[in-house]
Coordinates of C-alpha atoms in Angstrom, one line a residue:
X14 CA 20.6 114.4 -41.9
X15 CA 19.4 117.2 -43.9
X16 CA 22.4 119.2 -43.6
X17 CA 24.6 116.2 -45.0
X18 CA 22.4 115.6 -48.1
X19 CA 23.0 119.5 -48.7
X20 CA 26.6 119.0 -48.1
X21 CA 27.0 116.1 -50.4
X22 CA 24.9 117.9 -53.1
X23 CA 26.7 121.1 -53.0
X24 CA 30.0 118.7 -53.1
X25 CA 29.0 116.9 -56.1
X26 CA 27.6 120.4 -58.0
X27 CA 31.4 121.8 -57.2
X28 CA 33.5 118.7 -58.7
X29 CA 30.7 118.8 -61.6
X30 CA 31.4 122.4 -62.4
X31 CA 35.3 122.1 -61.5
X32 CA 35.8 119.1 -64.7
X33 CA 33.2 121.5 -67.0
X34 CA 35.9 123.9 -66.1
X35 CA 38.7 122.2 -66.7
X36 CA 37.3 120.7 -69.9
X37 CA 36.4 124.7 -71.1
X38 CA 39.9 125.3 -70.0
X39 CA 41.6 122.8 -71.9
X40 CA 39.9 123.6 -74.8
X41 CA 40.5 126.8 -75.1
X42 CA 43.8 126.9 -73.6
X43 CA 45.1 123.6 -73.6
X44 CA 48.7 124.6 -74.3
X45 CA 48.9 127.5 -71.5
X46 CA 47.6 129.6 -68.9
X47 CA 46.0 132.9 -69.0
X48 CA 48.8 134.4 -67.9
X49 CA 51.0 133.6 -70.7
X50 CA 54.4 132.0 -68.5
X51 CA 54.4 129.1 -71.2
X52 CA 57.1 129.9 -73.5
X53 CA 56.3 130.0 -77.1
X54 CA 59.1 128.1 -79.1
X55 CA 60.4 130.0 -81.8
X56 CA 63.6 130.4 -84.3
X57 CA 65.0 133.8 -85.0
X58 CA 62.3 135.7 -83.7
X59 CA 59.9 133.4 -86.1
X60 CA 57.0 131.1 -84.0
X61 CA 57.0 127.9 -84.8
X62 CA 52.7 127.3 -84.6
X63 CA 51.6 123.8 -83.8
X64 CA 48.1 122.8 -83.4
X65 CA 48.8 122.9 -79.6
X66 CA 50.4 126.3 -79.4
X67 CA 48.3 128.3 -81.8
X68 CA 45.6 129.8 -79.8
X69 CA 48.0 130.5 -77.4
X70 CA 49.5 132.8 -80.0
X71 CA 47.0 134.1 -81.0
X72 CA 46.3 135.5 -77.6
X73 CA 49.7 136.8 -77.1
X74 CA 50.1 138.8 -80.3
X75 CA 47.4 141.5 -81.2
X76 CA 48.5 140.9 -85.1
X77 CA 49.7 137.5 -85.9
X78 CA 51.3 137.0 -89.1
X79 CA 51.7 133.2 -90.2
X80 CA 53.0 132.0 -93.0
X81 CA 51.4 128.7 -93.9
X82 CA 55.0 126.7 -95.0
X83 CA 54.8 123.7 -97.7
X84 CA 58.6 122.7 -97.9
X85 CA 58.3 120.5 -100.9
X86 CA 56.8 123.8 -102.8
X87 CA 60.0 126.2 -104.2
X88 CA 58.0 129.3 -104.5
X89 CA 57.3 128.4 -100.6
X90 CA 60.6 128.5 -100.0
X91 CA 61.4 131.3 -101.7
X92 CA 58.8 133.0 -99.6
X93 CA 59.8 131.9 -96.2
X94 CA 63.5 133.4 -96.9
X95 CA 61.5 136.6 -97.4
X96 CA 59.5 136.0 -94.5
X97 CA 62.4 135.4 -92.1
X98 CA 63.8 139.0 -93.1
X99 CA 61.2 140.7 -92.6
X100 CA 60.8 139.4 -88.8
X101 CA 64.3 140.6 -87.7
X102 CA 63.1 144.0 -88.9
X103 CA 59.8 143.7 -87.0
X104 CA 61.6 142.7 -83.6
X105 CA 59.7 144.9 -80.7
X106 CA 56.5 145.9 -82.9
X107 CA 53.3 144.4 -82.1
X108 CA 53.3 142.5 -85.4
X109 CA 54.7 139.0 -84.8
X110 CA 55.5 136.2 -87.6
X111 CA 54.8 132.7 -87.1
X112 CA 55.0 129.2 -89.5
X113 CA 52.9 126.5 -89.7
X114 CA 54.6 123.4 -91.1
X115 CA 51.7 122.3 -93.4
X116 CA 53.3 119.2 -94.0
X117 CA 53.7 118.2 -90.6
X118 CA 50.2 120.4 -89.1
X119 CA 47.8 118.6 -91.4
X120 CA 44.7 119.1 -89.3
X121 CA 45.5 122.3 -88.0
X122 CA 46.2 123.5 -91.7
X123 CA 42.6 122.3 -92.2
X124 CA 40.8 123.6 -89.3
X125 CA 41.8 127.1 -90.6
X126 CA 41.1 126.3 -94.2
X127 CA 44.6 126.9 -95.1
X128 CA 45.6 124.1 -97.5
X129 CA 45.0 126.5 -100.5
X130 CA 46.8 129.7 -101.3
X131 CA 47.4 132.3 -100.4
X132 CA 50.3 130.8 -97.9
X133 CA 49.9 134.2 -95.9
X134 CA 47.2 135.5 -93.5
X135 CA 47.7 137.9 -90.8
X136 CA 45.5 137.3 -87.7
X137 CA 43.9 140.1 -85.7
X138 CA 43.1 140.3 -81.9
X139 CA 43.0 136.7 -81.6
X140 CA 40.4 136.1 -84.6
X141 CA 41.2 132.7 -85.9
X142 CA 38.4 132.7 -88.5
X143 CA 38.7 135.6 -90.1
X144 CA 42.2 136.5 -91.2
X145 CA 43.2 139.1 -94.0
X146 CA 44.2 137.4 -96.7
X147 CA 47.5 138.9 -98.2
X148 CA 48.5 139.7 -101.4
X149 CA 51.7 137.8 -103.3
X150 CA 54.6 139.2 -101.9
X151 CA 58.1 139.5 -103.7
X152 CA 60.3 140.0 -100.9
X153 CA 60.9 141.0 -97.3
X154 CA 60.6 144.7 -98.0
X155 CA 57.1 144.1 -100.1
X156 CA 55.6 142.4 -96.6
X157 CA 57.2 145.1 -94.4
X158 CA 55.8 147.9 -96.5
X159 CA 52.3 146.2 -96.6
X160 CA 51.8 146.1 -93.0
X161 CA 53.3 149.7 -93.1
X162 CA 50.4 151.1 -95.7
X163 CA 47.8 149.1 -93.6
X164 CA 49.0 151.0 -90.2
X165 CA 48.6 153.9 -92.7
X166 CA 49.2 156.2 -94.6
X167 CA 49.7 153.7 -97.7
X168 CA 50.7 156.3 -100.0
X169 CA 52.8 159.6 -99.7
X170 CA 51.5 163.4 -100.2
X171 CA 53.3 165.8 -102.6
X172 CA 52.5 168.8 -102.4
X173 CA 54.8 170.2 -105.2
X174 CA 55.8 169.6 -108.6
X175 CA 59.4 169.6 -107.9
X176 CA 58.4 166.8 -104.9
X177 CA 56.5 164.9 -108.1
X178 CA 59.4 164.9 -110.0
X179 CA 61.8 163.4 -107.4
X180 CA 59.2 161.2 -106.6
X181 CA 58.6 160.1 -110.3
X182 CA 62.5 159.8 -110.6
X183 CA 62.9 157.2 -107.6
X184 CA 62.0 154.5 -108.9
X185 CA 60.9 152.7 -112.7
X186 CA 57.5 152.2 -112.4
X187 CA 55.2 154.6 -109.6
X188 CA 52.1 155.0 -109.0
X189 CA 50.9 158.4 -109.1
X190 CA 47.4 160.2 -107.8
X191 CA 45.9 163.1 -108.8
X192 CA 42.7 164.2 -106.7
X193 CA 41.0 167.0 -105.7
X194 CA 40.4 165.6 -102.1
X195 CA 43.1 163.9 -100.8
X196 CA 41.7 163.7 -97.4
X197 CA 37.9 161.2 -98.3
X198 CA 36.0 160.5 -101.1
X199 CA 37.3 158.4 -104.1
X200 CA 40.7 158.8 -103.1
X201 CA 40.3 156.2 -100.4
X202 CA 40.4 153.3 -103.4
X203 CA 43.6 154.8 -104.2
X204 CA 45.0 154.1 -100.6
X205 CA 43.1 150.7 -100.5
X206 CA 44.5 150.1 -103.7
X207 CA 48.0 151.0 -102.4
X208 CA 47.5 148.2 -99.7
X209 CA 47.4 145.4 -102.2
X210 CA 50.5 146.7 -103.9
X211 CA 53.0 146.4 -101.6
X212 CA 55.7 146.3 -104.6
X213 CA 55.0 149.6 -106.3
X214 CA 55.5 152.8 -105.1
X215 CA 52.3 155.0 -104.8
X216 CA 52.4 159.1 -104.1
X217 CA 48.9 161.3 -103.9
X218 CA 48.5 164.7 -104.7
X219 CA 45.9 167.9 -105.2
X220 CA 48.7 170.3 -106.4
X221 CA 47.3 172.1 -109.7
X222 CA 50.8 172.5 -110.8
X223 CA 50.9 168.8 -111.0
X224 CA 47.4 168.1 -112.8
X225 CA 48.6 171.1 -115.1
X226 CA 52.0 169.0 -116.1
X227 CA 50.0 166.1 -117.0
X228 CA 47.1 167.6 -118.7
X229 CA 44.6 166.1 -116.2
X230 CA 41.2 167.7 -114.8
X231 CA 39.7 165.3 -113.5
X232 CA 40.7 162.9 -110.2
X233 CA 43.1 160.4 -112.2
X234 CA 45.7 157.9 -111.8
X235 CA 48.5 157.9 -113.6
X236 CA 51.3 155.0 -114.5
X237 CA 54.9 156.5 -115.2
X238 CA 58.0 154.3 -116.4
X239 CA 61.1 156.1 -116.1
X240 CA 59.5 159.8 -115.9
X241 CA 57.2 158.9 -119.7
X242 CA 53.7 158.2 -118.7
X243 CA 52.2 154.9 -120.0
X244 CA 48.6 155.5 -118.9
X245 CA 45.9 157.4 -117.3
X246 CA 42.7 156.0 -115.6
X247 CA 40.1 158.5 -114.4
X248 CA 38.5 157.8 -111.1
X249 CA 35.0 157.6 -111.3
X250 CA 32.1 157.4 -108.1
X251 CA 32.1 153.5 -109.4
X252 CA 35.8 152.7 -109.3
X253 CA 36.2 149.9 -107.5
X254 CA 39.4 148.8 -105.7
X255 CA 39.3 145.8 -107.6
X256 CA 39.1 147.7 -111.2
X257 CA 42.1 149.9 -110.4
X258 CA 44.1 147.2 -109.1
X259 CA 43.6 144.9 -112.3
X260 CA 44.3 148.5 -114.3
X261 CA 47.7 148.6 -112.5
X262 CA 48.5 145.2 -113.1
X263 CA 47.7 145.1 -116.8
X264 CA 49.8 148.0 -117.2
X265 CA 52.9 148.2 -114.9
X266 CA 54.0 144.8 -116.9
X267 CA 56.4 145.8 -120.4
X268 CA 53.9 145.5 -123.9
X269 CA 55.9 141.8 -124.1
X270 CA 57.2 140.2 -121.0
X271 CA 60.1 137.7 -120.9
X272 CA 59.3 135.0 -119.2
X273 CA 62.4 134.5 -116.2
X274 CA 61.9 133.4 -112.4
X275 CA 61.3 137.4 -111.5
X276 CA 58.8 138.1 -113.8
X277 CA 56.5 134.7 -113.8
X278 CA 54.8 135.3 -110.5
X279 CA 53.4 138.8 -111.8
X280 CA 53.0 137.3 -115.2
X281 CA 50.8 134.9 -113.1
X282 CA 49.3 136.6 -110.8
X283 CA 47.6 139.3 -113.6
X284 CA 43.9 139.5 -114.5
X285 CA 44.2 139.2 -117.9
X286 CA 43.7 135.3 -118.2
X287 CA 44.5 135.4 -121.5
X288 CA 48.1 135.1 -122.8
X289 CA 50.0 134.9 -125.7
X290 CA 53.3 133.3 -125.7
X291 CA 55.7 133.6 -128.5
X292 CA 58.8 130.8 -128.3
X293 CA 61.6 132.3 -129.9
X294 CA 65.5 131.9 -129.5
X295 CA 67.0 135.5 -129.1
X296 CA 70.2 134.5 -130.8
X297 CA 68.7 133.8 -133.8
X298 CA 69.3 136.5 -137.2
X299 CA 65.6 137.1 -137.4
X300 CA 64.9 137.7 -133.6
X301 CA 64.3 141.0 -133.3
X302 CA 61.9 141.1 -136.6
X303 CA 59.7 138.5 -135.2
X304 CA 59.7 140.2 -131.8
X305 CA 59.1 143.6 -133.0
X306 CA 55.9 142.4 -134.5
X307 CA 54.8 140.8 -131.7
X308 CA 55.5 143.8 -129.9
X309 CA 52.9 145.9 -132.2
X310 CA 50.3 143.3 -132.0
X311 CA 50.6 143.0 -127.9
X312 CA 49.6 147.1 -128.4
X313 CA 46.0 146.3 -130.0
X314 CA 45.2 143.7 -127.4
X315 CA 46.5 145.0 -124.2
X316 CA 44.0 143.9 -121.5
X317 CA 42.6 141.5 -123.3
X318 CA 45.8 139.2 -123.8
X319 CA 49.0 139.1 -122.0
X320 CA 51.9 139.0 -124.2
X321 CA 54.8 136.9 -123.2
X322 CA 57.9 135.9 -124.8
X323 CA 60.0 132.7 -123.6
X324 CA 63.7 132.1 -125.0
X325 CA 63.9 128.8 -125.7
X326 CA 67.7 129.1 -125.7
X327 CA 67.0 129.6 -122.0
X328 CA 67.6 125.9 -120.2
X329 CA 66.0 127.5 -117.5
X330 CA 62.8 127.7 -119.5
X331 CA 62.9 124.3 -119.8
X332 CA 59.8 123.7 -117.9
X333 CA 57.7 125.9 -120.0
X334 CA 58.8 124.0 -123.3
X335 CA 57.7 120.6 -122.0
X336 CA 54.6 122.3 -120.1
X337 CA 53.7 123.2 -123.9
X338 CA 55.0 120.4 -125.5
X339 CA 57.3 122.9 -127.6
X340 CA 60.8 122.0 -129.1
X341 CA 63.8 124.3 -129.2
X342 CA 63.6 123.4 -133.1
X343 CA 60.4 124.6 -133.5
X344 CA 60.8 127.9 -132.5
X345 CA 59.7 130.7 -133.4
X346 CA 56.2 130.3 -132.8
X347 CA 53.2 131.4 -131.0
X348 CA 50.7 129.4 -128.6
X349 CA 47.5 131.3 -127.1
X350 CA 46.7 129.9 -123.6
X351 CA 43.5 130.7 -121.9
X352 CA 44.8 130.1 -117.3
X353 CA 41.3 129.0 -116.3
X354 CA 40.4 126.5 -118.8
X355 CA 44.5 125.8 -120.0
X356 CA 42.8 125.1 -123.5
X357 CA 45.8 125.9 -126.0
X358 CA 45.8 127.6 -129.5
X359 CA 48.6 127.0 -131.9
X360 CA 49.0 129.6 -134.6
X361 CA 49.1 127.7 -137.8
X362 CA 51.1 129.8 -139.8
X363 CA 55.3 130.3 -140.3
X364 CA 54.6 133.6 -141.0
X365 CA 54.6 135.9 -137.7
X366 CA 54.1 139.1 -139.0
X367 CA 52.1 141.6 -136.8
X368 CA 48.9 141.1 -139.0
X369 CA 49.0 137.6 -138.8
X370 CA 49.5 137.6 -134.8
X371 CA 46.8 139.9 -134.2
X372 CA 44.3 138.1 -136.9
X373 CA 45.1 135.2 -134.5
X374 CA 44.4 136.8 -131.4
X375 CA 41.1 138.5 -132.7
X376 CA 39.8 134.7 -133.9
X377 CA 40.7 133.5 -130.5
X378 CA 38.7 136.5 -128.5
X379 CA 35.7 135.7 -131.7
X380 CA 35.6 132.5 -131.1
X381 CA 37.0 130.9 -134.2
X382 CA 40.3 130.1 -133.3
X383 CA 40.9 126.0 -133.5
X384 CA 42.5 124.6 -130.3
X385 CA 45.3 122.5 -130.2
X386 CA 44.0 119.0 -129.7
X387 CA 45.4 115.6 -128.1
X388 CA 44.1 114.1 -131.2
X389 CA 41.6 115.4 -133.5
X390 CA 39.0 113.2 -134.6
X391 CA 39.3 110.5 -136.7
X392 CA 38.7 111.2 -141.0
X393 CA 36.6 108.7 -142.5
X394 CA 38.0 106.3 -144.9
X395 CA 41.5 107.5 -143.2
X396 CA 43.1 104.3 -144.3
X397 CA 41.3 104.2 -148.0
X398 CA 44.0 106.0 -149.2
X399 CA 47.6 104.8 -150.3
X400 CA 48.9 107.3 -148.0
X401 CA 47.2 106.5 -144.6
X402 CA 46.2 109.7 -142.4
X403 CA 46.7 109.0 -138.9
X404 CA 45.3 111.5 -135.9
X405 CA 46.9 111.2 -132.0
X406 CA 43.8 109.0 -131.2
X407 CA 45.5 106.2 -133.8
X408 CA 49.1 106.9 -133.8
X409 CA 50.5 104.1 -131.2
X410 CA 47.9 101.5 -132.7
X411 CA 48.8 101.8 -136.6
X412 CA 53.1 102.5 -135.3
X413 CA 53.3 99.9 -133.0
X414 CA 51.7 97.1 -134.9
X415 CA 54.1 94.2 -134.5
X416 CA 53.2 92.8 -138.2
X417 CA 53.6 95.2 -140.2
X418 CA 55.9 98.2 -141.0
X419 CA 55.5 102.0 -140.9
X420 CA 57.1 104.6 -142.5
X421 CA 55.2 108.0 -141.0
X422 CA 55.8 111.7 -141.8
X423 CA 55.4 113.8 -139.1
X424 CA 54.2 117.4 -140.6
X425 CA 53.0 120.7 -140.1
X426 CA 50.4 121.6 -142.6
X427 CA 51.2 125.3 -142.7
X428 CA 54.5 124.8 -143.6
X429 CA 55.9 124.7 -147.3
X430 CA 58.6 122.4 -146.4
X431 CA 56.4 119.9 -145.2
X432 CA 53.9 120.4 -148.0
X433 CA 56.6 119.7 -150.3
X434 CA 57.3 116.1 -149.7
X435 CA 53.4 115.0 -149.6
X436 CA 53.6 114.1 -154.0
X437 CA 56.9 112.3 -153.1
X438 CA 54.9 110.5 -149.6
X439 CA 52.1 109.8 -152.6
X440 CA 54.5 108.2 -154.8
X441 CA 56.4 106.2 -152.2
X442 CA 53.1 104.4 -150.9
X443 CA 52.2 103.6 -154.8
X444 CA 55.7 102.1 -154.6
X445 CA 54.9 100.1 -151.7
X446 CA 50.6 99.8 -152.8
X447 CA 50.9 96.0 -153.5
X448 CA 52.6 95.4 -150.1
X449 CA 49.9 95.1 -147.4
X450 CA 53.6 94.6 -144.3
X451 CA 54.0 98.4 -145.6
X452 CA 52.0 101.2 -144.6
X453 CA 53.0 104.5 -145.4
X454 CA 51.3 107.2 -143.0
X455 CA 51.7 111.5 -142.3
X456 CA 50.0 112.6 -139.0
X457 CA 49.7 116.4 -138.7
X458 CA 52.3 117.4 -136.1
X459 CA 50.5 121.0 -134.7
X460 CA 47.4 119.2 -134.5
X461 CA 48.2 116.3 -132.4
X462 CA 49.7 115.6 -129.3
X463 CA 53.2 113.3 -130.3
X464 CA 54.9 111.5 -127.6
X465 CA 57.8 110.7 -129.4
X466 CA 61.5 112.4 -129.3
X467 CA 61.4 114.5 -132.2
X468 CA 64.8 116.8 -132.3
X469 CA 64.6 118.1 -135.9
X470 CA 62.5 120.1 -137.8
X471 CA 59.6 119.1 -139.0
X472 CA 59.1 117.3 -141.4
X473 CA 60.0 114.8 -139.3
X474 CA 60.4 110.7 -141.0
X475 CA 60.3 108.2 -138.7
X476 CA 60.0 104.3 -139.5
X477 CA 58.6 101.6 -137.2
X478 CA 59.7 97.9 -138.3
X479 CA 57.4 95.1 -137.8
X480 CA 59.2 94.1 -134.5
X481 CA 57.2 93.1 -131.1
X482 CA 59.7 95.4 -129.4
X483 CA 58.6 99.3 -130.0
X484 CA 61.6 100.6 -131.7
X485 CA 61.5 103.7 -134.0
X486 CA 64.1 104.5 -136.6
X487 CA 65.1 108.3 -137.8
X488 CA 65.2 108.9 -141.8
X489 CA 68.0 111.4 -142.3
X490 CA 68.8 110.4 -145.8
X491 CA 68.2 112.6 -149.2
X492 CA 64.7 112.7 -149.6
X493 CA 63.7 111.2 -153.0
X494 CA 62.3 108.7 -154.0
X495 CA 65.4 105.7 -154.4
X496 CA 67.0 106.2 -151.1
X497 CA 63.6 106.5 -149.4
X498 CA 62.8 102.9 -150.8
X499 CA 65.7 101.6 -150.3
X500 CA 66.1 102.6 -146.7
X501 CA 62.9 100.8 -146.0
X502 CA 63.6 97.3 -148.0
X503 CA 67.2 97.7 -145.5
X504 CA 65.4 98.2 -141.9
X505 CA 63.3 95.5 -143.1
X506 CA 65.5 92.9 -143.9
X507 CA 67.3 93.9 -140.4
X508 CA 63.9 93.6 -139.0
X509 CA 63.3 90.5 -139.9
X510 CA 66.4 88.7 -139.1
X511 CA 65.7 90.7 -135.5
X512 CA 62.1 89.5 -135.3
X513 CA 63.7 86.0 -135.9
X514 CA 65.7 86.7 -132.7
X515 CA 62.8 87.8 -130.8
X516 CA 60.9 85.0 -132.1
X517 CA 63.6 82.7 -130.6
X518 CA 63.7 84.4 -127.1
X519 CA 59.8 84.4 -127.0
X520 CA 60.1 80.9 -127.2
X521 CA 62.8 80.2 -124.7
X522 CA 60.7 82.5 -122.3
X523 CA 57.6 80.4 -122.6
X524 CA 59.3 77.5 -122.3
X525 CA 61.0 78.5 -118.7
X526 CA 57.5 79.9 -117.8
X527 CA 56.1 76.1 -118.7
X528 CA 58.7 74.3 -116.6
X529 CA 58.4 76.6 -113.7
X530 CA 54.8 76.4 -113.2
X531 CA 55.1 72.4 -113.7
X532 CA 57.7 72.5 -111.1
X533 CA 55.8 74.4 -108.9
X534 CA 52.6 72.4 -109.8
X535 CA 54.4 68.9 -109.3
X536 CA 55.7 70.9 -105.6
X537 CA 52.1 71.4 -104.8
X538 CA 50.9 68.2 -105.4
X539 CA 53.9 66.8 -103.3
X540 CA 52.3 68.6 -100.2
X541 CA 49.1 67.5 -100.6
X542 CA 50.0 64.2 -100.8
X543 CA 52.2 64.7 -97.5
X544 CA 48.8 65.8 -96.1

């Protein structure tokens, strides 16, 4: 009797441990055996990772390189194109590339904490929480040469001037070290540096010959642009990676950078948070005037502000107009933008010059500078005044008012054209002082957000009738005080035989909204009775 109860208790302790085993097994290794037989699925030498394959993968593949795919993103797709080149290059080394559809993978996207950039992290001997995060990559030769400087060495050793100058020759921006100790020390920030840079091409060296060319005695780093150097940075005991990278990316970009689809992920991806934008069409007579101003102010504030130049004659720079609400006819002009708090600065002045650009910039790093508003607040007594003055927060409410009719100039206050029709604006509301179905209005266009399709220049004359629909009609007449009067008294008479239409179609509508719900009351009442 005793040897059964032993029996059946050893029996039930075996299938006990054999379902905590399968359970252990299953969760670690629910999509394969140790022994690897499952076949991973993949597409030109790319895995594709699923919640159900990926620890398997990361089992398989001492480095695991996945790139984290969002298909409705374009600079994801631009980067998986990248990423696919670069695997048929890595075919037989023990880095592997993988995707994870993020779209599709929702919850294993958020069991690694990948739903925010960066869309790349290489995984090492099967750690699935601590991935090296990688830096933004241009194209398949930036990610090959990454993991190439992080098997090492990251950077090349010259040992001789004439190997400096090929070197400096090669390409038209390098990277270029000058140490003592090329072996430890401060030197290693250099190669850590070169790590993170997979797009610029680094070269160390402790030739004398070298340091002698370039006037340098202490351990430097030097930025050349086709053979001229553009800056030194001397290594110090507290250099930090970080303050060398941000010195190479503050300097490897032009004094101005034009704004295309190369240059506005490393016009992004910069320290300087900071940037200046001038809008300017390149085709214009006075292009190269305004830009070579801009030009000598970027010099003063380089580090501080990124300058950036964006041709509005460029429909591919379409985006960046609407993103700052800027029209083609505006141009040029200059908008200060701060990337962490996308506050915006408008400087209020026609006059770019280089001292008025950099007396903008400097009230902007003071302080001073004004930003560029959705509305700024409303002026007491604003409608005291003949001439009524309207702010973004009163705009629609004064326009749109379906009794009465507005005749608004839309200005900028810096401008002398605009400043030149405010006696004739005065005079026109006198005209129109006894009228209280007139209101004559100005709103101050760089000061206010205006949702309205404005194609000229400003000053912009735009008059909305006394009509329950929200139409607006353009003044492109001469600008005096006759025709300006007498285009109003015509809209209105047009208005009003048009609100006499409206009036009559308001009334027709009510009336089929009256005999429909009676129909549908006298219906209901029908069925209850049938009840």
């Amino acid at each position: 009797m005793k040897t059964l109860l032993l029996l059946c208790v050893a029996g039930y302790c075996l299938h006990v441990f054999g379902l905590v085993a399968s359970s252990a097994d299953k969760h670690t290794h629910s999509d394969a055996d140790r022994d690897g037989s499952t076949v991973l699925a993949e597409q030109n030498e790319v895995l594709s990772l699923k919640k159900e394959n990926f620890n398997r993968a990361l089992r398989r593949h001492k480095q695991l390189l996945v790139h984290f795919f969002a298909p409705l993103s374009v600079d994801s797709q631009r980067l998986d194109l990248a990423f696919r080149e670069a695997a048929e290059q890595l075919i037989g080394l023990e880095v592997k590339l993988g995707v994870v559809d993020v779209s599709k993978e929702t919850k294993l996207a958020k069991e690694l904490n990948a739903t925010t950039p960066p869309p790349l992290r290489l995984y090492l001997s099967g750690d699935r929480n601590n991935p090296v995060h990688c830096p933004a990559f241009q194209s398949s030769a930036s990610i090959l040469t990454w993991l190439k400087r992080r098997a090492g060495p990251s950077a090349d050793i010259i040992t001789n001037l004439d190997q400096a100058d090929r070197f400096i020759a090669s390409e038209d921006l390098v990277v270029l070290g000058l140490f003592k100790d090329i072996e430890q020390g401060i030197v290693d920030v250099f190669y850590t540096a070169a790590v993170d840079l997979p797009d610029l091409q680094f070269s160390v060296t402790q030739n004398q010959n070298v340091f002698k060319k370039y006037n340098v005695v202490h351990d430097s780093v030097l930025l050349i642009r086709q053979s001229e150097l553009v800056h030194v940075w001397e290594m110090t005991n507290q250099t930090s990676k970080e303050d060398l990278i941000s010195f190479i990316s503050v300097h490897q970009l032009e004094l101005v950078t034009e704004y295309n689809g190369e240059t506005a992920r490393r016009i992004l991806s910069t320290t300087v948070l900071n940037h200046a934008i001038l809008f300017v069409n390149k085709t214009d007579a006075g292009f190269q005037t305004v830009y070579s101003a801009f030009e000598a102010a970027a010099a003063t504030y380089r580090g501080q502000v990124l300058f950036v130049m964006v041709d509005v004659d460029e429909t591919r720079n379409g985006r960046m107009l609407e993103y700052f609400r800027v029209r083609e006819t505006e141009a040029p002009m200059v908008r200060l933008v701060n990337l962490t708090s996308h506050v915006t600065y408008h400087l209020p002045s026609e006059t770019l010059d280089t001292a008025t650009i950099t007396a903008f910039c400097q009230s902007y790093l003071e302080g001073t500078a004004q930003p560029k508003m959705q509305s700024e607040p409303v002026p007491v007594n604003w409608d005291v005044k003949p001439v009524k003055q309207l702010v973004g927060e009163t705009l629609e409410r004064v326009a749109f008012n379906h009794d009465k009719t507005v005749f608004i100039m839309f200005y900028l206050p810096y401008s002398a054209e605009s400043r030149s029709l405010f006696l004739l604006w005065e005079e026109l509301a006198q005209h129109f002082l006894d009228r209280e179905d007139i209101v004559i209005a100005r709103i101050d266009a760089s000061a206010n957000d205006i949702n309205l399709s404005i194609l000229e220049r400003y000053p912009a004359l735009r008059l909305f009738p006394a009509l329950h629909a929200e139409r607006v009609v353009a003044y492109s007449g001469a600008r005096n005080l006759k025709d300006l009067v007498q285009f109003v008294e015509k809209e209105m008479k047009r208005a009003k035989k048009e609100r006499i239409q409206e009036e009559k179609d308001r009334k027709k509508y009510i009336e089929a909204q009256k005999a429909m719900e009676a129909k549908e009351a006298k219906k209901t009442k029908e069925v209850k009775q049938e009840l």
